[in-house]
Amino acid sequence: MTDDTVFEEKVTVKFHLAPELLGVFRKKLADATNGQVDVTEDGKNFFEFEE
């Protein structure tokens, strides 16, 4: 975790997330960042693999 860092440019973080978790993730991220961050879905498919 990084403390006291200011990102002045647009920051993009890409990862895979099950579609049914997107709404919950979006709300938690907005809550954690005072609504300053939002999630953009790129439309790629998520394939769940069993271990």
XYZ file of C-alpha atoms in Angstrom:
51
model
C 0.000 0.000 0.000
C 1.265 3.459 -0.855
C 0.502 6.408 1.427
C 0.387 10.083 0.452
C 0.662 9.579 -3.299
C -1.117 11.896 -5.729
C -1.833 10.591 -9.208
C -2.207 13.619 -11.456
C -2.846 11.649 -14.649
C -5.445 9.047 -15.488
C -4.541 5.697 -13.936
C -5.749 2.442 -15.480
C -5.787 -0.860 -13.629
C -6.929 -3.920 -15.569
C -8.022 -7.200 -14.060
C -10.581 -9.978 -14.484
C -13.732 -10.011 -12.384
C -16.820 -12.206 -12.524
C -19.679 -10.161 -14.054
C -21.967 -10.719 -11.068
C -19.408 -9.000 -8.797
C -19.101 -5.832 -10.899
C -21.927 -3.921 -9.181
C -20.630 -4.641 -5.688
C -17.056 -3.791 -6.702
C -18.162 -0.514 -8.333
C -20.020 0.558 -5.162
C -17.177 -0.374 -2.807
C -14.631 1.462 -4.966
C -16.818 4.576 -5.120
C -17.313 4.450 -1.336
C -13.585 4.023 -0.706
C -12.634 6.954 -2.951
C -15.459 9.400 -2.152
C -16.859 8.818 -5.634
C -13.707 10.040 -7.368
C -13.047 6.695 -9.078
C -15.303 4.647 -11.317
C -15.106 1.291 -13.042
C -15.134 1.011 -16.808
C -16.066 -2.346 -18.248
C -14.145 -3.143 -21.427
C -16.585 -5.812 -22.561
C -14.187 -8.726 -22.595
C -15.589 -12.031 -21.416
C -14.804 -13.629 -18.102
C -14.230 -17.383 -18.067
C -14.198 -19.070 -14.702
C -11.786 -21.973 -14.327
C -12.006 -24.609 -11.654
C -8.813 -25.470 -9.813
